[in-house]
Amino acid sequence: MITASSAERLSPPEPDWRESWRNAVTDAHELLRLVELEHLASRLPAGDAGFALRVPRGFVARMRRGDPRDPLLLQVLPQLAELEHAPGFVADAVGDLDAREAQGVLHKYHGRALLIASGSCAVNCRYCFRRHFPYGDEIAAAGQWRQALDHLRADRSISELILSGGDPLALATSKLDELSRGLAELPHVTRLRIHTRLPVVLPERIDNPFLAWLGGLRLQTVVVLHANHAREFDAGVDAACASLRLAGATLLNQSVLLRGINDDADALGALSERLFAAGVLPYYLHQLDRVQGAAHFEVDDARALALVEEVRKRLPGYLVPRLVREVAGDASKRPL
C-alpha cells in the first residue's frame, strides 16, 4: 500500500527553472525548424544582427507552426530589417546612461529609483530598448548591492525601488534576499516594484522559494509583467500569476505597441481580457522606444491613438491601458 507520505516521496521533484533557462533556444535556425519554417533561413541576418537570440522552449511551444506572421515568433526572431539605418533610432533610446547615479542605479523620477538588477533575460525581445545597454559595467547586484544601497540610504526621498534589467528574476532567490535584507535598514523605502517577463515566458521561475521570499517582505510589492499578445498566456502562466497574487503582490502589465504583432484593436482587446482573466490589470501601452535596430516595429502616433480609442469603445475603462511614451529627461512617462 502506498501511504500519503510514501506517495509524496515518490512524486517527482518540482522542476528547476534554471534547467529550463539553460535549455533555451539560442540558434535561429533551430527556432525555424521547431516552428516548421526552415525555408525562411535565408532571411536571417548574420550574427543575429548583433543581438543574440534567446527564447525558452515553453514559449516556443505556444507559437503556431508554419505561420511566419505568428505574433510570438516575430517578437524574438532576428530580422534583416534590424540592420537598416533609421534616422532617430539610437543606442540609448530613453536616456538611461544620463540617469545613472551609482553602479546599476538609474534615478529618473521623483521618489523612485531603478536598479539594473541583472543583465540577463530569459527571452531576448528584438524591440528591447536596452539591447545596446552596457550591462557589463552596470549591474546593481555586484558587490552585495553595496553602491545601490548606499544611494538609497543617502536619498530619503526614495520610497519606491524598481527592480529591472535585463530581468531581475534572472537572479537566484538568495541574491534577491541579500537585497531585501539591506532594504530592511531603510525604512523610507516602503514599496518594491519588480519588472519582469519571466512569469510569462518562463513561469517555472515562480517557485516555492521565490514565493516564500516575496511573501515575507515587509514592503508593499508590485509585479509588473510584460506581455504583448493574448497567446502568450497558457495554464502555466495563469498558475504563476495566481501564486504571485497569493504571495501578496499586485499584478500589472505593460505592453509595447508593435507593428505586425498587436497593432489592431482585436489583438489589444483580447490581450486586456486575457490579462484580467489571469488576475493582471493592464497598465501601460508603450509607444516603441526608438532603439537602433527596432524601427520596423514602430506604429505612428495617429494610428496608436485611433487603436486605443477603439479599444476604449469596446472595454470598460479599467481594461484600457494608458498609451505613453518615455522621453529622455521628462519627469514622468508622457501620455499620448
Short mmCIF file of C-alpha atoms in Angstrom, two decimals:
data_model
loop_
_atom_site.label_atom_id
_atom_site.label_comp_id
_atom_site.label_asym_id
_atom_site.label_seq_id
_atom_site.Cartn_x
_atom_site.Cartn_y
_atom_site.Cartn_z
CA MET A 1 0.00 0.00 0.00
CA ILE A 2 1.22 3.50 -0.85
CA THR A 3 0.64 5.85 2.05
CA ALA A 4 0.33 9.63 1.70
CA SER A 5 3.88 10.09 2.95
CA SER A 6 5.34 7.46 0.61
CA ALA A 7 3.40 8.89 -2.33
CA GLU A 8 4.91 12.26 -1.53
CA ARG A 9 8.37 10.69 -1.58
CA LEU A 10 7.62 9.01 -4.91
CA SER A 11 6.28 12.16 -6.55
CA PRO A 12 8.68 13.91 -8.92
CA PRO A 13 10.54 16.93 -7.54
CA GLU A 14 9.49 20.41 -8.55
CA PRO A 15 11.23 21.25 -11.86
CA ASP A 16 14.20 23.57 -11.53
CA TRP A 17 13.64 26.75 -13.53
CA ARG A 18 17.37 27.03 -14.11
CA GLU A 19 17.28 23.87 -16.23
CA SER A 20 14.62 25.43 -18.47
CA TRP A 21 16.75 28.57 -18.62
CA ARG A 22 19.82 26.62 -19.73
CA ASN A 23 17.85 24.71 -22.36
CA ALA A 24 16.57 27.84 -24.13
CA VAL A 25 16.72 28.03 -27.91
CA THR A 26 19.70 30.19 -28.88
CA ASP A 27 20.06 29.32 -32.56
CA ALA A 28 17.75 30.97 -35.10
CA HIS A 29 17.95 28.01 -37.48
CA GLU A 30 16.78 25.68 -34.72
CA LEU A 31 13.93 28.05 -33.90
CA LEU A 32 12.79 28.00 -37.52
CA ARG A 33 12.94 24.18 -37.54
CA LEU A 34 10.85 23.98 -34.38
CA VAL A 35 8.10 26.14 -35.89
CA GLU A 36 8.32 24.43 -39.30
CA LEU A 37 9.62 27.46 -41.16
CA GLU A 38 13.03 26.22 -42.28
CA HIS A 39 12.51 27.80 -45.71
CA LEU A 40 12.93 31.25 -44.12
CA ALA A 41 16.55 30.59 -43.12
CA SER A 42 17.90 32.72 -45.98
CA ARG A 43 16.19 35.76 -44.43
CA LEU A 44 18.14 35.54 -41.18
CA PRO A 45 20.72 38.28 -40.55
CA ALA A 46 24.31 37.24 -39.97
CA GLY A 47 25.26 37.06 -36.30
CA ASP A 48 21.65 37.63 -35.17
CA ALA A 49 22.07 41.28 -36.19
CA GLY A 50 24.39 41.79 -33.22
CA PHE A 51 21.75 40.85 -30.62
CA ALA A 52 21.73 37.21 -29.55
CA LEU A 53 18.59 35.15 -29.93
CA ARG A 54 17.31 33.57 -26.74
CA VAL A 55 13.85 32.11 -26.12
CA PRO A 56 12.60 29.43 -23.70
CA ARG A 57 11.23 26.27 -25.27
CA GLY A 58 7.97 26.65 -23.37
CA PHE A 59 7.40 29.98 -25.12
CA VAL A 60 8.28 28.42 -28.49
CA ALA A 61 5.63 25.77 -27.82
CA ARG A 62 2.96 28.50 -27.84
CA MET A 63 3.89 29.61 -31.37
CA ARG A 64 1.81 28.49 -34.34
CA ARG A 65 3.63 26.05 -36.59
CA GLY A 66 4.08 27.10 -40.20
CA ASP A 67 3.00 30.71 -39.58
CA PRO A 68 5.68 33.28 -40.48
CA ARG A 69 3.47 36.05 -39.03
CA ASP A 70 2.97 34.41 -35.65
CA PRO A 71 2.95 37.28 -33.10
CA LEU A 72 5.12 35.41 -30.61
CA LEU A 73 7.69 34.37 -33.19
CA LEU A 74 8.06 37.90 -34.56
CA GLN A 75 8.97 39.23 -31.12
CA VAL A 76 12.08 37.04 -30.93
CA LEU A 77 13.20 36.07 -34.46
CA PRO A 78 16.14 38.12 -35.81
CA GLN A 79 15.24 40.09 -38.95
CA LEU A 80 17.28 41.66 -41.74
CA ALA A 81 15.36 44.87 -41.06
CA GLU A 82 17.35 45.24 -37.83
CA LEU A 83 20.43 46.09 -39.90
CA GLU A 84 18.79 49.02 -41.68
CA HIS A 85 19.73 52.54 -40.59
CA ALA A 86 16.70 54.55 -39.42
CA PRO A 87 17.03 58.25 -38.57
CA GLY A 88 16.21 58.99 -34.95
CA PHE A 89 16.83 55.43 -33.75
CA VAL A 90 19.79 55.36 -31.36
CA ALA A 91 21.58 53.04 -28.95
CA ASP A 92 20.31 54.71 -25.74
CA ALA A 93 16.73 55.49 -26.68
CA VAL A 94 15.47 56.65 -23.27
CA GLY A 95 18.50 58.35 -21.74
CA ASP A 96 19.39 55.59 -19.30
CA LEU A 97 23.08 56.44 -19.17
CA ASP A 98 22.39 60.09 -18.35
CA ALA A 99 20.26 58.98 -15.39
CA ARG A 100 23.00 56.86 -13.80
CA GLU A 101 23.61 57.74 -10.14
CA ALA A 102 25.68 54.75 -8.97
CA GLN A 103 26.60 51.32 -10.25
CA GLY A 104 23.41 49.92 -11.71
CA VAL A 105 21.24 52.72 -10.27
CA LEU A 106 19.10 54.89 -12.55
CA HIS A 107 17.25 57.80 -10.96
CA LYS A 108 14.87 59.49 -13.40
CA TYR A 109 11.69 60.19 -11.47
CA HIS A 110 10.91 61.73 -8.09
CA GLY A 111 10.53 59.23 -5.27
CA ARG A 112 11.62 56.24 -7.35
CA ALA A 113 14.95 54.66 -8.14
CA LEU A 114 15.54 51.85 -10.60
CA LEU A 115 18.15 49.14 -10.21
CA ILE A 116 19.62 47.30 -13.17
CA ALA A 117 19.49 44.15 -11.09
CA SER A 118 20.68 41.77 -13.81
CA GLY A 119 21.94 41.92 -17.37
CA SER A 120 20.29 38.62 -18.33
CA CYS A 121 16.85 37.84 -19.72
CA ALA A 122 15.12 34.52 -20.33
CA VAL A 123 14.00 35.90 -23.69
CA ASN A 124 15.64 38.50 -25.90
CA CYS A 125 12.88 40.60 -27.45
CA ARG A 126 14.01 42.18 -30.71
CA TYR A 127 12.48 45.58 -29.80
CA CYS A 128 14.24 45.73 -26.42
CA PHE A 129 15.15 49.32 -25.58
CA ARG A 130 18.21 48.07 -23.69
CA ARG A 131 19.56 45.81 -26.43
CA HIS A 132 22.70 48.01 -26.58
CA PHE A 133 22.98 48.71 -22.84
CA PRO A 134 26.48 48.20 -21.32
CA TYR A 135 25.40 45.65 -18.73
CA GLY A 136 28.97 44.60 -18.01
CA ASP A 137 29.55 47.89 -16.17
CA GLU A 138 26.08 48.45 -14.73
CA ILE A 139 24.83 45.59 -12.57
CA ALA A 140 23.46 46.75 -9.21
CA ALA A 141 23.75 43.27 -7.70
CA ALA A 142 27.55 43.44 -7.88
CA GLY A 143 29.36 43.77 -4.57
CA GLN A 144 26.35 42.70 -2.49
CA TRP A 145 24.33 45.64 -3.85
CA ARG A 146 26.64 47.99 -1.94
CA GLN A 147 26.54 51.06 -4.23
CA ALA A 148 22.80 50.74 -4.76
CA LEU A 149 22.09 50.55 -1.04
CA ASP A 150 24.40 53.48 -0.35
CA HIS A 151 22.48 55.61 -2.87
CA LEU A 152 19.13 54.63 -1.36
CA ARG A 153 20.40 55.32 2.14
CA ALA A 154 21.57 58.80 1.16
CA ASP A 155 18.31 59.86 -0.51
CA ARG A 156 15.36 59.63 1.86
CA SER A 157 13.00 60.94 -0.81
CA ILE A 158 13.05 57.49 -2.42
CA SER A 159 10.05 55.47 -1.28
CA GLU A 160 9.80 53.03 -4.18
CA LEU A 161 12.52 50.75 -5.51
CA ILE A 162 12.14 49.34 -9.02
CA LEU A 163 13.99 46.18 -10.00
CA SER A 164 14.60 45.96 -13.72
CA GLY A 165 17.32 44.72 -16.03
CA GLY A 166 17.68 42.55 -18.01
CA ASP A 167 15.27 40.68 -15.80
CA PRO A 168 15.64 40.80 -12.03
CA LEU A 169 14.18 37.30 -11.69
CA ALA A 170 17.20 36.01 -13.57
CA LEU A 171 18.90 36.29 -10.20
CA ALA A 172 18.84 33.47 -7.70
CA THR A 173 16.33 33.98 -4.90
CA SER A 174 19.24 34.06 -2.45
CA LYS A 175 20.60 37.12 -4.28
CA LEU A 176 17.22 38.85 -4.04
CA ASP A 177 17.13 38.02 -0.34
CA GLU A 178 20.52 39.68 0.03
CA LEU A 179 18.99 42.89 -1.33
CA SER A 180 15.87 42.73 0.84
CA ARG A 181 18.00 42.29 3.97
CA GLY A 182 19.79 45.51 3.03
CA LEU A 183 16.47 47.26 2.44
CA ALA A 184 15.33 46.30 5.93
CA GLU A 185 17.66 49.01 7.21
CA LEU A 186 15.99 51.69 5.03
CA PRO A 187 12.53 52.43 6.49
CA HIS A 188 11.85 55.20 3.95
CA VAL A 189 11.74 52.58 1.17
CA THR A 190 8.22 51.19 1.52
CA ARG A 191 7.42 49.72 -1.88
CA LEU A 192 9.18 47.26 -4.18
CA ARG A 193 8.27 47.07 -7.84
CA ILE A 194 9.59 44.17 -9.93
CA HIS A 195 9.54 44.49 -13.72
CA THR A 196 9.78 41.00 -15.16
CA ARG A 197 8.92 38.94 -18.20
CA LEU A 198 9.76 35.60 -16.58
CA PRO A 199 6.28 34.72 -15.22
CA VAL A 200 5.12 34.92 -18.86
CA VAL A 201 7.99 33.31 -20.76
CA LEU A 202 9.39 31.03 -18.03
CA PRO A 203 6.64 30.56 -15.41
CA GLU A 204 8.69 27.83 -13.69
CA ARG A 205 10.69 30.67 -12.13
CA ILE A 206 7.80 31.40 -9.76
CA ASP A 207 8.78 28.54 -7.49
CA ASN A 208 8.22 27.96 -3.78
CA PRO A 209 11.48 29.55 -2.55
CA PHE A 210 10.78 32.69 -4.54
CA LEU A 211 7.18 32.88 -3.33
CA ALA A 212 8.33 32.44 0.27
CA TRP A 213 10.77 35.32 -0.19
CA LEU A 214 8.16 37.55 -1.82
CA GLY A 215 5.51 36.79 0.78
CA GLY A 216 7.91 37.52 3.62
CA LEU A 217 8.82 41.05 2.56
CA ARG A 218 7.78 43.97 4.78
CA LEU A 219 7.40 46.08 1.61
CA GLN A 220 4.32 46.54 -0.49
CA THR A 221 5.07 44.59 -3.66
CA VAL A 222 4.05 45.26 -7.23
CA VAL A 223 4.97 42.87 -10.03
CA VAL A 224 4.78 44.46 -13.48
CA LEU A 225 4.61 41.79 -16.17
CA HIS A 226 5.39 42.30 -19.83
CA ALA A 227 3.04 40.57 -22.26
CA ASN A 228 2.16 41.89 -25.71
CA HIS A 229 -0.32 39.32 -27.01
CA ALA A 230 -3.07 37.18 -25.51
CA ARG A 231 -1.49 33.99 -26.87
CA GLU A 232 1.50 34.45 -24.57
CA PHE A 233 -0.74 33.12 -21.78
CA ASP A 234 -1.31 29.46 -21.01
CA ALA A 235 -2.13 27.40 -17.92
CA GLY A 236 1.43 27.69 -16.60
CA VAL A 237 1.36 31.48 -16.81
CA ASP A 238 -2.06 31.57 -15.15
CA ALA A 239 -0.72 29.45 -12.29
CA ALA A 240 2.33 31.71 -11.87
CA CYS A 241 0.10 34.78 -11.71
CA ALA A 242 -2.20 33.15 -9.18
CA SER A 243 0.79 32.26 -6.99
CA LEU A 244 2.14 35.80 -7.15
CA ARG A 245 -1.22 37.19 -6.06
CA LEU A 246 -1.43 34.72 -3.18
CA ALA A 247 2.01 35.89 -2.07
CA GLY A 248 0.59 39.41 -1.75
CA ALA A 249 1.76 41.05 -4.97
CA THR A 250 -0.32 43.47 -7.02
CA LEU A 251 -0.05 42.45 -10.69
CA LEU A 252 0.11 44.96 -13.53
CA ASN A 253 1.09 44.58 -17.17
CA GLN A 254 2.88 46.84 -19.58
CA SER A 255 2.93 46.17 -23.30
CA VAL A 256 4.69 47.68 -26.28
CA LEU A 257 2.66 48.57 -29.36
CA LEU A 258 4.35 46.60 -32.14
CA ARG A 259 3.63 46.68 -35.86
CA GLY A 260 2.51 43.31 -37.16
CA ILE A 261 2.14 41.86 -33.66
CA ASN A 262 -0.56 43.68 -31.70
CA ASP A 263 -1.37 46.80 -33.73
CA ASP A 264 -5.07 46.15 -34.16
CA ALA A 265 -8.00 46.63 -31.83
CA ASP A 266 -8.93 42.95 -31.75
CA ALA A 267 -5.45 41.94 -30.54
CA LEU A 268 -5.26 44.72 -27.94
CA GLY A 269 -8.75 44.00 -26.67
CA ALA A 270 -8.06 40.27 -26.42
CA LEU A 271 -4.83 40.97 -24.53
CA SER A 272 -6.64 43.12 -21.95
CA GLU A 273 -9.34 40.49 -21.47
CA ARG A 274 -6.78 37.69 -21.14
CA LEU A 275 -4.71 39.67 -18.65
CA PHE A 276 -7.70 40.31 -16.44
CA ALA A 277 -8.72 36.66 -16.62
CA ALA A 278 -5.28 35.89 -15.15
CA GLY A 279 -5.70 38.50 -12.42
CA VAL A 280 -3.48 41.12 -14.05
CA LEU A 281 -4.52 44.73 -14.66
CA PRO A 282 -3.47 46.42 -17.92
CA TYR A 283 -1.24 49.36 -17.01
CA TYR A 284 0.76 50.90 -19.84
CA LEU A 285 0.78 50.51 -23.60
CA HIS A 286 4.13 51.94 -24.63
CA GLN A 287 4.89 53.53 -27.92
CA LEU A 288 8.09 51.92 -29.17
CA ASP A 289 11.31 53.24 -27.68
CA ARG A 290 13.33 54.27 -30.72
CA VAL A 291 16.27 51.98 -30.18
CA GLN A 292 18.62 51.20 -33.03
CA GLY A 293 17.52 48.00 -34.78
CA ALA A 294 13.81 48.18 -33.94
CA ALA A 295 12.40 50.69 -36.44
CA HIS A 296 10.40 48.02 -38.30
CA PHE A 297 8.20 47.60 -35.21
CA GLU A 298 7.12 51.26 -34.98
CA VAL A 299 3.46 52.33 -35.19
CA ASP A 300 2.80 56.02 -35.80
CA ASP A 301 1.08 58.09 -33.11
CA ALA A 302 -2.11 58.75 -35.09
CA ARG A 303 -2.73 55.04 -35.58
CA ALA A 304 -1.82 54.30 -31.95
CA LEU A 305 -4.34 56.85 -30.69
CA ALA A 306 -7.04 55.50 -33.00
CA LEU A 307 -6.43 51.95 -31.79
CA VAL A 308 -6.70 52.92 -28.12
CA GLU A 309 -9.89 54.86 -28.83
CA GLU A 310 -11.37 51.77 -30.48
CA VAL A 311 -10.39 49.61 -27.51
CA ARG A 312 -11.95 52.20 -25.19
CA LYS A 313 -15.27 51.81 -27.05
CA ARG A 314 -15.21 48.05 -26.55
CA LEU A 315 -13.95 47.58 -22.99
CA PRO A 316 -14.57 49.02 -19.52
CA GLY A 317 -12.12 51.75 -18.61
CA TYR A 318 -10.12 49.62 -16.16
CA LEU A 319 -9.13 47.31 -19.03
CA VAL A 320 -7.79 50.11 -21.25
CA PRO A 321 -4.05 50.65 -20.74
CA ARG A 322 -2.63 54.16 -20.81
CA LEU A 323 -0.84 54.95 -24.05
CA VAL A 324 2.51 56.52 -23.16
CA ARG A 325 5.96 57.29 -24.46
CA GLU A 326 9.16 57.55 -22.47
CA VAL A 327 11.13 60.66 -23.40
CA ALA A 328 14.65 61.15 -22.08
CA GLY A 329 14.73 63.94 -19.47
CA ASP A 330 10.97 64.02 -18.80
CA ALA A 331 9.81 63.88 -15.18
CA SER A 332 7.40 61.01 -15.94
CA LYS A 333 6.11 58.89 -18.80
CA ARG A 334 4.47 61.15 -21.38
CA PRO A 335 0.79 60.32 -22.02
CA LEU A 336 -0.41 60.49 -25.63
#
